[in-house]
Short mmCIF file of C-alpha atoms in Angstrom, two decimals:
data_model
loop_
_atom_site.label_atom_id
_atom_site.label_comp_id
_atom_site.label_asym_id
_atom_site.label_seq_id
_atom_site.Cartn_x
_atom_site.Cartn_y
_atom_site.Cartn_z
CA MET A 1 -35.86 -4.04 8.24
CA PHE A 2 -33.97 -6.18 10.70
CA PHE A 3 -30.53 -4.66 10.26
CA THR A 4 -29.00 -1.28 9.51
CA ASN A 5 -25.58 -0.14 8.39
CA ASN A 6 -22.69 -1.11 10.63
CA ASP A 7 -24.68 -3.81 12.39
CA ILE A 8 -22.75 -6.98 13.14
CA ILE A 9 -24.65 -10.21 12.42
CA GLU A 10 -23.42 -13.08 14.55
CA LEU A 11 -23.70 -16.62 13.19
CA LYS A 12 -22.39 -19.88 14.64
CA ASP A 13 -19.05 -19.79 12.88
CA LYS A 14 -18.89 -16.38 11.23
CA ASN A 15 -19.69 -12.74 11.78
CA TYR A 16 -20.86 -10.37 9.10
CA ILE A 17 -21.01 -6.59 9.13
CA VAL A 18 -23.77 -4.82 7.23
CA GLN A 19 -22.34 -2.30 4.82
CA LYS A 20 -25.21 -1.30 2.55
CA VAL A 21 -28.96 -1.72 2.39
CA ALA A 22 -31.36 -1.78 -0.56
CA LEU A 23 -35.15 -1.88 -0.58
CA ILE A 24 -36.80 -3.71 -3.47
CA GLU A 25 -40.54 -4.44 -3.45
CA ASN A 26 -40.82 -4.03 0.30
CA GLU A 27 -37.96 -6.45 0.82
CA ALA A 28 -34.69 -5.36 2.37
CA TYR A 29 -31.45 -6.69 0.94
CA TYR A 30 -28.15 -6.23 2.72
CA GLU A 31 -24.61 -6.18 1.45
CA VAL A 32 -22.57 -7.84 4.15
CA GLN A 33 -18.88 -8.50 4.53
CA GLU A 34 -17.36 -11.21 6.66
CA ILE A 35 -15.31 -10.13 9.67
CA GLU A 36 -13.22 -12.11 12.09
CA LYS A 37 -15.02 -13.02 15.26
CA ASP A 38 -12.34 -11.97 17.73
CA THR A 39 -10.62 -9.05 16.09
CA ASN A 40 -13.38 -7.66 13.84
CA GLU A 41 -10.95 -7.54 10.95
CA LEU A 42 -12.54 -7.26 7.55
CA LEU A 43 -12.21 -10.30 5.34
CA TYR A 44 -12.75 -10.57 1.62
CA ASP A 45 -16.00 -12.50 1.55
CA LYS A 46 -18.86 -10.19 0.48
CA LEU A 47 -22.45 -11.31 0.12
CA ILE A 48 -25.94 -10.11 -0.63
CA VAL A 49 -28.40 -11.49 1.89
CA LYS A 50 -31.94 -10.96 3.06
CA ALA A 51 -33.45 -11.56 6.46
CA VAL A 52 -36.08 -14.26 6.94
CA ASN A 53 -38.17 -14.92 10.02
CA ASP A 54 -39.10 -18.60 10.15
CA ASN A 55 -40.96 -19.89 13.21
CA SER A 56 -39.66 -17.05 15.38
CA THR A 57 -36.10 -17.80 14.33
CA LEU A 58 -34.15 -15.24 12.35
CA PHE A 59 -32.17 -16.43 9.36
CA ILE A 60 -30.18 -14.70 6.70
CA GLU A 61 -30.57 -16.08 3.23
CA GLU A 62 -27.89 -15.72 0.60
CA VAL A 63 -29.10 -14.35 -2.72
CA HIS A 64 -27.60 -15.82 -5.89
CA ASP A 65 -30.24 -14.98 -8.52
CA HIS A 66 -28.46 -12.98 -11.19
CA GLU A 67 -31.32 -10.71 -12.12
CA LEU A 68 -32.09 -9.92 -8.52
CA LEU A 69 -28.42 -9.28 -7.76
CA GLU A 70 -28.24 -6.74 -10.56
CA ASN A 71 -31.26 -4.91 -9.22
CA VAL A 72 -29.90 -4.95 -5.72
CA HIS A 73 -26.48 -3.67 -6.73
CA ALA A 74 -28.11 -0.81 -8.60
CA LYS A 75 -30.03 0.29 -5.50
CA LEU A 76 -27.55 -0.33 -2.72
CA LYS A 77 -26.80 2.67 -0.53
CA MET B 1 -75.24 -87.18 -54.53
CA GLU B 2 -71.79 -87.46 -55.94
CA ASN B 3 -73.09 -88.86 -59.21
CA ASN B 4 -75.47 -85.94 -59.55
CA ARG B 5 -72.69 -83.59 -58.91
CA VAL B 6 -70.43 -85.25 -61.48
CA SER B 7 -73.17 -85.15 -64.11
CA GLU B 8 -73.84 -81.50 -63.33
CA LEU B 9 -70.18 -80.76 -63.76
CA GLU B 10 -70.12 -82.51 -67.14
CA VAL B 11 -73.10 -80.54 -68.30
CA LEU B 12 -71.46 -77.33 -67.20
CA ASN B 13 -68.27 -78.27 -69.02
CA ASN B 14 -70.14 -78.92 -72.29
CA GLU B 15 -72.03 -75.67 -72.07
CA PHE B 16 -68.78 -73.80 -71.33
CA ALA B 17 -67.06 -75.38 -74.38
CA GLU B 18 -69.86 -74.31 -76.71
CA PHE B 19 -69.72 -70.81 -75.19
CA LEU B 20 -66.01 -70.59 -75.91
CA LYS B 21 -66.55 -71.34 -79.62
CA SER B 22 -68.77 -68.30 -80.04
CA VAL B 23 -66.39 -65.96 -78.27
CA PRO B 24 -63.61 -64.05 -80.15
CA LEU B 25 -60.15 -65.55 -80.04
CA ASN B 26 -58.48 -63.24 -77.54
CA VAL B 27 -61.36 -63.54 -75.12
CA ARG B 28 -61.34 -67.30 -75.53
CA GLU B 29 -57.70 -67.52 -74.59
CA ASP B 30 -58.22 -65.48 -71.46
CA LEU B 31 -61.18 -67.53 -70.36
CA GLU B 32 -59.34 -70.78 -71.01
CA PHE B 33 -56.47 -69.48 -68.93
CA TYR B 34 -58.72 -68.70 -65.94
CA PHE B 35 -60.59 -71.98 -66.36
CA LYS B 36 -57.37 -73.86 -66.17
CA ARG B 37 -56.35 -72.04 -63.04
CA ILE B 38 -59.58 -72.83 -61.29
CA ASN B 39 -59.32 -76.50 -62.22
CA ASP B 40 -55.84 -76.66 -60.85
CA ARG B 41 -56.97 -75.16 -57.58
CA LEU B 42 -59.79 -77.63 -57.27
CA GLU B 43 -57.46 -80.53 -57.92
CA ARG B 44 -55.12 -79.35 -55.20
CA VAL B 45 -57.95 -79.00 -52.72
CA ASN B 46 -59.11 -82.51 -53.57
CA HIS B 47 -55.61 -83.80 -53.13
CA ALA B 48 -55.32 -82.04 -49.70
CA ASN B 49 -58.63 -83.47 -48.59
CA ILE B 50 -57.46 -86.91 -49.54
CA LYS B 51 -54.36 -86.47 -47.50
CA GLN B 52 -56.32 -85.19 -44.52
CA ASP B 53 -58.57 -88.18 -44.73
CA LYS B 54 -55.59 -90.47 -44.68
CA ILE B 55 -54.07 -88.69 -41.65
CA THR B 56 -57.30 -88.84 -39.70
CA GLU B 57 -57.58 -92.55 -40.49
CA SER B 58 -54.10 -93.24 -39.13
CA TYR B 59 -54.11 -90.57 -36.34
CA PRO B 60 -57.71 -90.14 -35.18
CA LYS B 61 -56.69 -87.85 -32.17
CA VAL B 62 -55.06 -85.26 -34.38
CA VAL B 63 -58.36 -83.46 -34.68
CA ASP B 64 -58.30 -82.83 -30.93
CA PHE B 65 -54.74 -81.51 -31.05
CA SER B 66 -53.95 -78.59 -28.61
CA TYR B 67 -50.61 -76.96 -28.47
CA ASP B 68 -50.66 -76.34 -24.70
CA GLU B 69 -50.96 -80.01 -23.87
CA VAL B 70 -48.10 -80.85 -26.12
CA ALA B 71 -45.97 -78.09 -24.61
CA ALA B 72 -46.76 -79.27 -21.12
CA SER B 73 -46.00 -82.90 -21.85
CA LEU B 74 -42.81 -82.01 -23.67
CA SER B 75 -41.51 -79.49 -21.14
CA ASP B 76 -39.21 -82.06 -19.58
CA LEU B 77 -37.90 -82.93 -22.98
CA PHE B 78 -37.00 -79.33 -23.62
CA GLU B 79 -35.11 -79.14 -20.35
CA ASN B 80 -33.12 -82.22 -21.02
CA ILE B 81 -32.13 -81.03 -24.41
CA SER B 82 -31.05 -77.63 -23.22
CA SER B 83 -28.98 -79.07 -20.39
CA PHE B 84 -26.70 -80.77 -22.90
CA MET B 85 -26.47 -77.76 -25.09
CA PRO B 86 -24.21 -74.81 -24.51
CA GLU B 87 -25.73 -71.74 -22.97
CA GLU B 88 -25.76 -69.83 -26.21
CA LYS B 89 -27.96 -72.33 -27.93
CA ARG B 90 -30.22 -73.19 -25.06
CA VAL B 91 -33.83 -72.85 -25.96
CA THR B 92 -36.18 -71.41 -23.48
CA LYS B 93 -39.32 -73.19 -22.49
CA PRO B 94 -42.23 -72.65 -24.77
CA THR B 95 -44.47 -70.20 -23.05
CA SER B 96 -48.05 -71.26 -22.92
CA ILE B 97 -50.62 -68.92 -24.27
CA LYS B 98 -53.13 -69.78 -21.61
CA GLU B 99 -52.10 -69.07 -18.02
CA ASP B 100 -54.31 -71.60 -16.41
CA ILE B 101 -51.58 -74.18 -16.09
CA VAL B 102 -49.27 -72.89 -13.32
CA GLU B 103 -47.10 -75.21 -11.32
CA GLU B 104 -47.10 -74.23 -7.66
CA GLU B 105 -43.82 -74.53 -5.88
CA VAL B 106 -43.97 -77.01 -3.09
CA ILE B 107 -42.13 -75.43 -0.21
CA PRO B 108 -41.51 -77.48 2.91
CA GLU B 109 -42.69 -75.96 6.10
CA PHE B 110 -39.32 -75.62 7.82
CA ILE B 111 -37.83 -73.58 4.98
CA THR B 112 -39.26 -70.23 3.97
CA PRO B 113 -37.14 -69.02 1.12
CA GLU B 114 -37.87 -65.68 -0.47
CA PRO B 115 -38.05 -66.00 -4.19
CA ALA B 116 -36.10 -63.41 -6.06
CA ASP B 117 -38.91 -62.52 -8.39
CA ARG B 118 -41.43 -61.97 -5.61
CA ILE B 119 -41.84 -58.30 -4.77
CA ILE B 120 -42.04 -57.63 -1.04
CA GLU B 121 -44.76 -55.10 -0.49
CA PRO B 122 -44.51 -52.97 2.64
CA GLU B 123 -47.03 -53.61 5.33
CA ILE B 124 -49.65 -50.98 5.44
CA GLU B 125 -49.72 -49.41 8.87
CA GLU B 126 -53.06 -48.77 10.37
CA GLU B 127 -52.02 -45.41 11.78
CA ILE B 128 -51.07 -42.96 9.12
CA ALA B 129 -47.80 -41.29 10.03
CA GLU B 130 -47.52 -37.56 9.88
CA PRO B 131 -45.89 -36.38 6.70
CA ILE B 132 -42.38 -35.04 7.15
CA VAL B 133 -42.41 -31.41 6.10
CA GLU B 134 -39.02 -30.52 4.74
CA GLU B 135 -37.94 -26.99 4.26
CA GLU B 136 -38.41 -26.02 0.69
CA LYS B 137 -34.91 -25.22 -0.39
CA GLN B 138 -34.33 -23.59 -3.68
CA PRO B 139 -31.17 -24.68 -5.40
CA ASN B 140 -29.51 -21.25 -5.03
CA VAL B 141 -30.58 -20.42 -1.44
CA ILE B 142 -28.41 -20.97 1.60
CA ARG B 143 -29.66 -20.07 5.04
CA HIS B 144 -27.75 -19.22 8.18
CA GLU B 145 -29.28 -18.93 11.60
CA VAL B 146 -28.62 -15.64 13.30
CA ILE B 147 -27.43 -15.94 16.88
CA GLY B 148 -27.05 -12.30 17.75
CA ILE B 149 -26.91 -8.77 16.45
CA LYS B 150 -24.47 -6.11 17.63
CA SER B 151 -24.40 -2.52 16.65
CA LEU B 152 -21.05 -1.05 15.83
CA LYS B 153 -20.24 2.44 16.96
CA VAL B 154 -19.53 4.79 14.07
CA ASN B 155 -16.27 6.00 15.59
CA GLU B 156 -15.11 2.52 16.45
CA PRO B 157 -12.77 1.35 13.69
CA VAL B 158 -13.33 -2.19 12.43
CA GLN B 159 -9.81 -3.03 11.41
CA GLU B 160 -7.96 -1.99 14.51
CA THR B 161 -7.30 -4.67 17.04
CA LYS B 162 -8.44 -4.24 20.61
CA THR B 163 -5.76 -3.83 23.26
CA VAL B 164 -6.11 -5.05 26.77
CA GLU B 165 -5.21 -2.48 29.38
CA THR B 166 -3.17 -3.80 32.27
CA GLU B 167 -2.31 -2.11 35.49
CA LYS B 168 1.18 -0.76 35.40
CA VAL B 169 3.20 -1.62 38.44
CA SER B 170 6.39 0.21 39.20
CA GLU B 171 9.68 -1.47 39.96
CA MET B 172 9.30 -0.58 43.59
CA GLY B 173 6.26 -2.71 43.88
CA GLU B 174 3.83 0.11 44.48
CA SER B 175 1.66 2.08 42.10
CA LYS B 176 3.40 5.08 40.74
CA PRO B 177 2.50 8.36 42.29
CA GLU B 178 -0.02 10.18 40.19
CA ILE B 179 0.80 13.68 39.15
CA ASP B 180 -1.35 16.51 40.34
CA MET B 181 -2.74 17.96 37.12
CA ALA B 182 -3.30 21.43 38.53
CA THR B 183 0.05 22.06 40.08
CA ASN B 184 2.00 19.46 38.10
CA SER B 185 3.70 18.39 41.30
CA LEU B 186 4.11 15.02 42.91
CA ASP B 187 3.06 16.23 46.36
CA LEU B 188 5.58 14.13 48.18
CA ASP B 189 6.62 14.48 51.77
CA THR B 190 9.94 16.16 51.51
CA SER B 191 10.48 17.00 55.16
CA HIS B 192 13.19 14.37 55.66
CA VAL B 193 15.03 15.63 52.60
CA ASP B 194 15.26 19.17 53.95
CA SER B 195 17.78 18.15 56.56
CA ALA B 196 20.00 16.45 53.99
CA PHE B 197 19.54 18.98 51.21
CA PRO B 198 18.69 22.34 52.76
CA GLY B 199 19.28 24.43 49.65
CA LEU B 200 17.03 22.56 47.26
CA SER B 201 13.72 23.89 46.00
CA GLN B 202 10.53 21.90 46.32
CA GLU B 203 10.55 20.84 42.71
CA GLU B 204 14.11 19.72 42.89
CA LYS B 205 13.41 17.70 45.97
CA GLU B 206 10.46 16.04 44.39
CA PHE B 207 12.38 15.41 41.23
CA GLY B 208 15.15 13.85 43.20
CA MET B 209 12.81 11.59 45.07
CA SER B 210 10.99 10.53 41.92
CA SER B 211 14.11 9.33 40.20
CA LEU B 212 15.45 7.08 42.89
CA SER B 213 16.19 4.34 40.41
CA THR B 214 19.49 6.01 39.64
CA PRO B 215 21.05 6.66 43.02
CA THR B 216 24.42 7.27 41.50
CA ASP B 217 23.18 10.51 39.96
CA PHE B 218 23.10 12.14 43.35
CA ILE B 219 26.38 13.72 44.40
CA THR B 220 26.54 14.85 48.00
CA GLU B 221 29.27 16.23 50.20
CA THR B 222 28.05 14.65 53.37
CA ASN B 223 28.17 10.97 54.01
CA PHE B 224 24.67 10.27 52.94
CA SER B 225 23.39 7.21 51.27
CA LEU B 226 20.24 7.08 49.29
CA SER B 227 19.41 3.78 50.83
CA ASP B 228 18.17 5.73 53.81
CA LEU B 229 15.66 7.52 51.62
CA GLU B 230 14.72 4.31 49.89
CA ASP B 231 13.95 2.65 53.17
CA THR B 232 11.66 5.42 54.20
CA TYR B 233 10.01 5.50 50.81
CA LEU B 234 9.49 1.80 50.65
CA SER B 235 8.15 1.51 54.17
CA GLU B 236 4.97 -0.43 54.42
CA ASN B 237 3.37 2.11 56.64
CA LYS B 238 3.55 4.77 53.98
CA GLU B 239 0.15 5.72 52.70
CA PRO B 240 -0.48 5.63 48.94
CA ILE B 241 -0.36 8.94 47.15
CA VAL B 242 -3.79 10.28 46.27
CA LEU B 243 -4.38 12.54 43.33
CA LYS B 244 -5.44 15.99 44.43
CA GLU B 245 -8.01 17.67 42.30
CA ALA B 246 -7.52 21.20 41.17
CA PRO B 247 -9.18 23.73 43.43
CA GLN B 248 -12.56 24.51 41.99
CA LYS B 249 -13.51 28.12 41.81
CA PRO B 250 -17.02 29.03 42.83
CA LEU B 251 -19.26 30.09 40.00
CA ASP B 252 -19.65 33.65 41.38
CA SER B 253 -15.98 34.23 41.17
CA ILE B 254 -15.78 33.35 37.49
CA GLU B 255 -15.65 36.56 35.53
CA PRO B 256 -17.28 36.42 32.14
CA LYS B 257 -14.99 37.22 29.30
CA SER B 258 -15.84 39.81 26.78
CA PHE B 259 -17.10 38.69 23.44
CA GLU B 260 -14.04 39.97 21.71
CA GLU B 261 -11.79 37.98 23.98
CA GLU B 262 -13.80 34.88 23.27
CA VAL B 263 -13.60 35.56 19.57
CA LYS B 264 -9.86 35.93 19.86
CA GLU B 265 -9.56 32.71 21.77
CA ASN B 266 -11.81 30.84 19.39
CA SER B 267 -10.24 32.49 16.38
CA GLU B 268 -7.27 30.33 17.01
CA ASP B 269 -9.50 27.42 15.95
CA MET B 270 -9.51 28.42 12.30
CA VAL B 271 -10.27 25.88 9.65
CA LYS B 272 -8.06 25.96 6.61
CA GLN B 273 -9.88 25.00 3.48
CA GLN B 274 -9.89 25.81 -0.18
CA ILE B 275 -12.95 27.76 -1.29
CA PRO B 276 -14.98 25.42 -3.51
CA ILE B 277 -15.30 26.38 -7.15
CA GLY B 278 -18.52 28.15 -8.04
CA PHE B 279 -19.39 29.28 -4.51
CA SER B 280 -19.64 32.82 -3.26
CA LEU B 281 -18.69 34.03 0.21
CA SER B 282 -22.30 34.59 1.21
CA GLU B 283 -23.25 31.05 0.23
CA ILE B 284 -20.40 29.67 2.28
CA ALA B 285 -21.43 31.84 5.22
CA ILE B 286 -24.97 30.49 5.00
CA ALA B 287 -23.59 26.97 5.11
CA LEU B 288 -21.36 27.70 8.08
CA CYS B 289 -23.46 29.97 10.26
CA GLY B 290 -26.83 30.32 8.58
CA ASP B 291 -26.45 34.01 7.85
CA PRO B 292 -25.16 35.47 4.60
CA ASN B 293 -23.66 38.42 6.49
CA GLY B 294 -21.09 36.02 7.88
CA TRP B 295 -19.15 36.55 4.65
CA TYR B 296 -17.49 39.59 6.21
CA ASP B 297 -15.99 37.40 8.96
CA ILE B 298 -14.52 35.16 6.30
CA TYR B 299 -13.15 38.20 4.53
CA GLU B 300 -11.65 39.57 7.77
CA ALA B 301 -9.92 36.26 8.41
CA ASN B 302 -8.33 36.33 4.94
CA LYS B 303 -7.99 40.05 4.48
CA GLU B 304 -4.54 40.16 2.97
CA SER B 305 -5.02 37.46 0.36
CA PHE B 306 -8.55 38.58 -0.55
CA ASN B 307 -7.48 42.22 -0.97
CA LYS B 308 -4.89 41.18 -3.51
CA ILE B 309 -7.49 39.27 -5.47
CA ILE B 310 -9.91 42.22 -5.32
CA LEU B 311 -7.22 44.55 -6.65
CA GLU B 312 -6.27 42.23 -9.48
CA LYS B 313 -9.64 40.98 -10.61
CA ASN B 314 -12.15 43.56 -9.39
CA ASN B 315 -10.12 46.76 -9.78
CA GLY B 316 -10.17 47.31 -6.04
CA SER B 317 -13.92 47.59 -5.84
CA PHE B 318 -15.83 45.92 -3.00
CA ASP B 319 -19.14 46.05 -4.77
CA ASN B 320 -21.00 42.76 -4.48
CA ILE B 321 -17.86 40.71 -3.80
CA GLU B 322 -19.83 38.51 -1.43
CA ASN B 323 -22.12 37.27 -4.23
CA ASP B 324 -19.46 36.77 -6.87
CA HIS B 325 -19.16 33.06 -7.63
CA ASP B 326 -15.87 33.23 -9.51
CA LEU B 327 -13.85 35.82 -7.64
CA PHE B 328 -12.56 33.65 -4.80
CA SER B 329 -13.16 30.21 -6.34
CA GLY B 330 -10.40 27.75 -5.56
CA VAL B 331 -8.54 30.21 -3.30
CA PRO B 332 -7.09 28.67 -0.12
CA ALA B 333 -8.69 30.40 2.83
CA VAL B 334 -9.16 30.22 6.55
CA PHE B 335 -12.67 29.96 7.91
CA PRO B 336 -13.48 31.16 11.43
CA THR B 337 -15.61 29.20 13.85
CA VAL B 338 -17.24 32.27 15.41
CA PHE B 339 -19.12 34.71 13.25
CA LEU B 340 -19.97 38.28 14.25
CA LYS B 341 -22.09 38.78 11.15
CA GLU B 342 -21.59 42.55 11.15
CA VAL B 343 -21.05 44.03 7.78
CA PRO B 344 -19.93 47.68 7.64
CA GLU B 345 -22.25 50.00 5.83
CA THR B 346 -19.61 51.81 3.84
CA ARG B 347 -17.19 49.96 1.67
CA LYS B 348 -13.99 51.61 0.65
CA THR B 349 -12.39 50.85 -2.62
CA LEU B 350 -8.86 49.59 -2.63
CA THR B 351 -6.24 51.53 -4.47
#
């Protein structure tokens, strides 16, 4: 697992805060919510993402598969 | 040869006629019908052969006729005809079946036009370039590169905005004197004030000096102006006021308090909470202090209200009240933070 609850993920133009985590088939899925970079105010954009390590670079990948999203929502804590 | 053939035909005809006489009528009619048809066919073939002979006599090269040669020789004719005709009725060139006849375009050396129909094939490079490996992107996957990760403190609220602390500077231009926390006094030099105000107490003097922004509040009998005090206070040579720490007592001199005194002090930190439904006092005591005997401390803290309940619901009896799940359910109570866990052996009944 790369992130835990209340971790702030910094991207180039956005920041996300990790709110919940779910483990499905040895893969961690995170429910993240966008926050403002300067003030850390919560915004409305919520996502389900997973972490991917590609050539020693960490990425977060958005998940849009409906079946997988249902499973993830059922297991989020 | 022809005469023999003719005589053979006549013989065959005579024999056929005699055969027909012996045949029944319906059969005869059918045979005559077919005979007539065959004769007609033969006559037509003879007639066609005669015609062919006549054509070959007049046009001996017709036997060597080939369509491709005619098409090639008449190609100009076709073009000329089509040029006068409208586009709708223009006839295309007759395509030759054989592809041997191909007119090569004569291109002068100084002009190298590229025909439209010619397909330009790319030059094959000797060195094989490395294949470009593109990231396999699924249609529903979007990736973001992570620059950094921060951990948020649990107590730190996310929605509140951060405030920048700035140094507060007083109107006088110097930092305000910090108050001594132990004595709650400003610790100012009041010696020069004693001569002007001999009857004032130390606190009054300090208070007066601290509120110099309102000089008109001071009422004096003598001809005294506060500007004199201000000048001395605002002098550059004056040292800044340093906070004095409270005098620390040595550890030997600290007298330990009795347990009861501590309980009394800590008993002020009571937690008001409604007793959850379905829980007994001993279960709550286990949750709070780990010992079921702590129920008596809870009872002691809520003696008055609990005694009323015991009188009403339990007929004043203290038997097993700590394990009763319904007796005190939902009752607002105060929970202590320090537990003595001493339960008296004898329990009196309430009357």
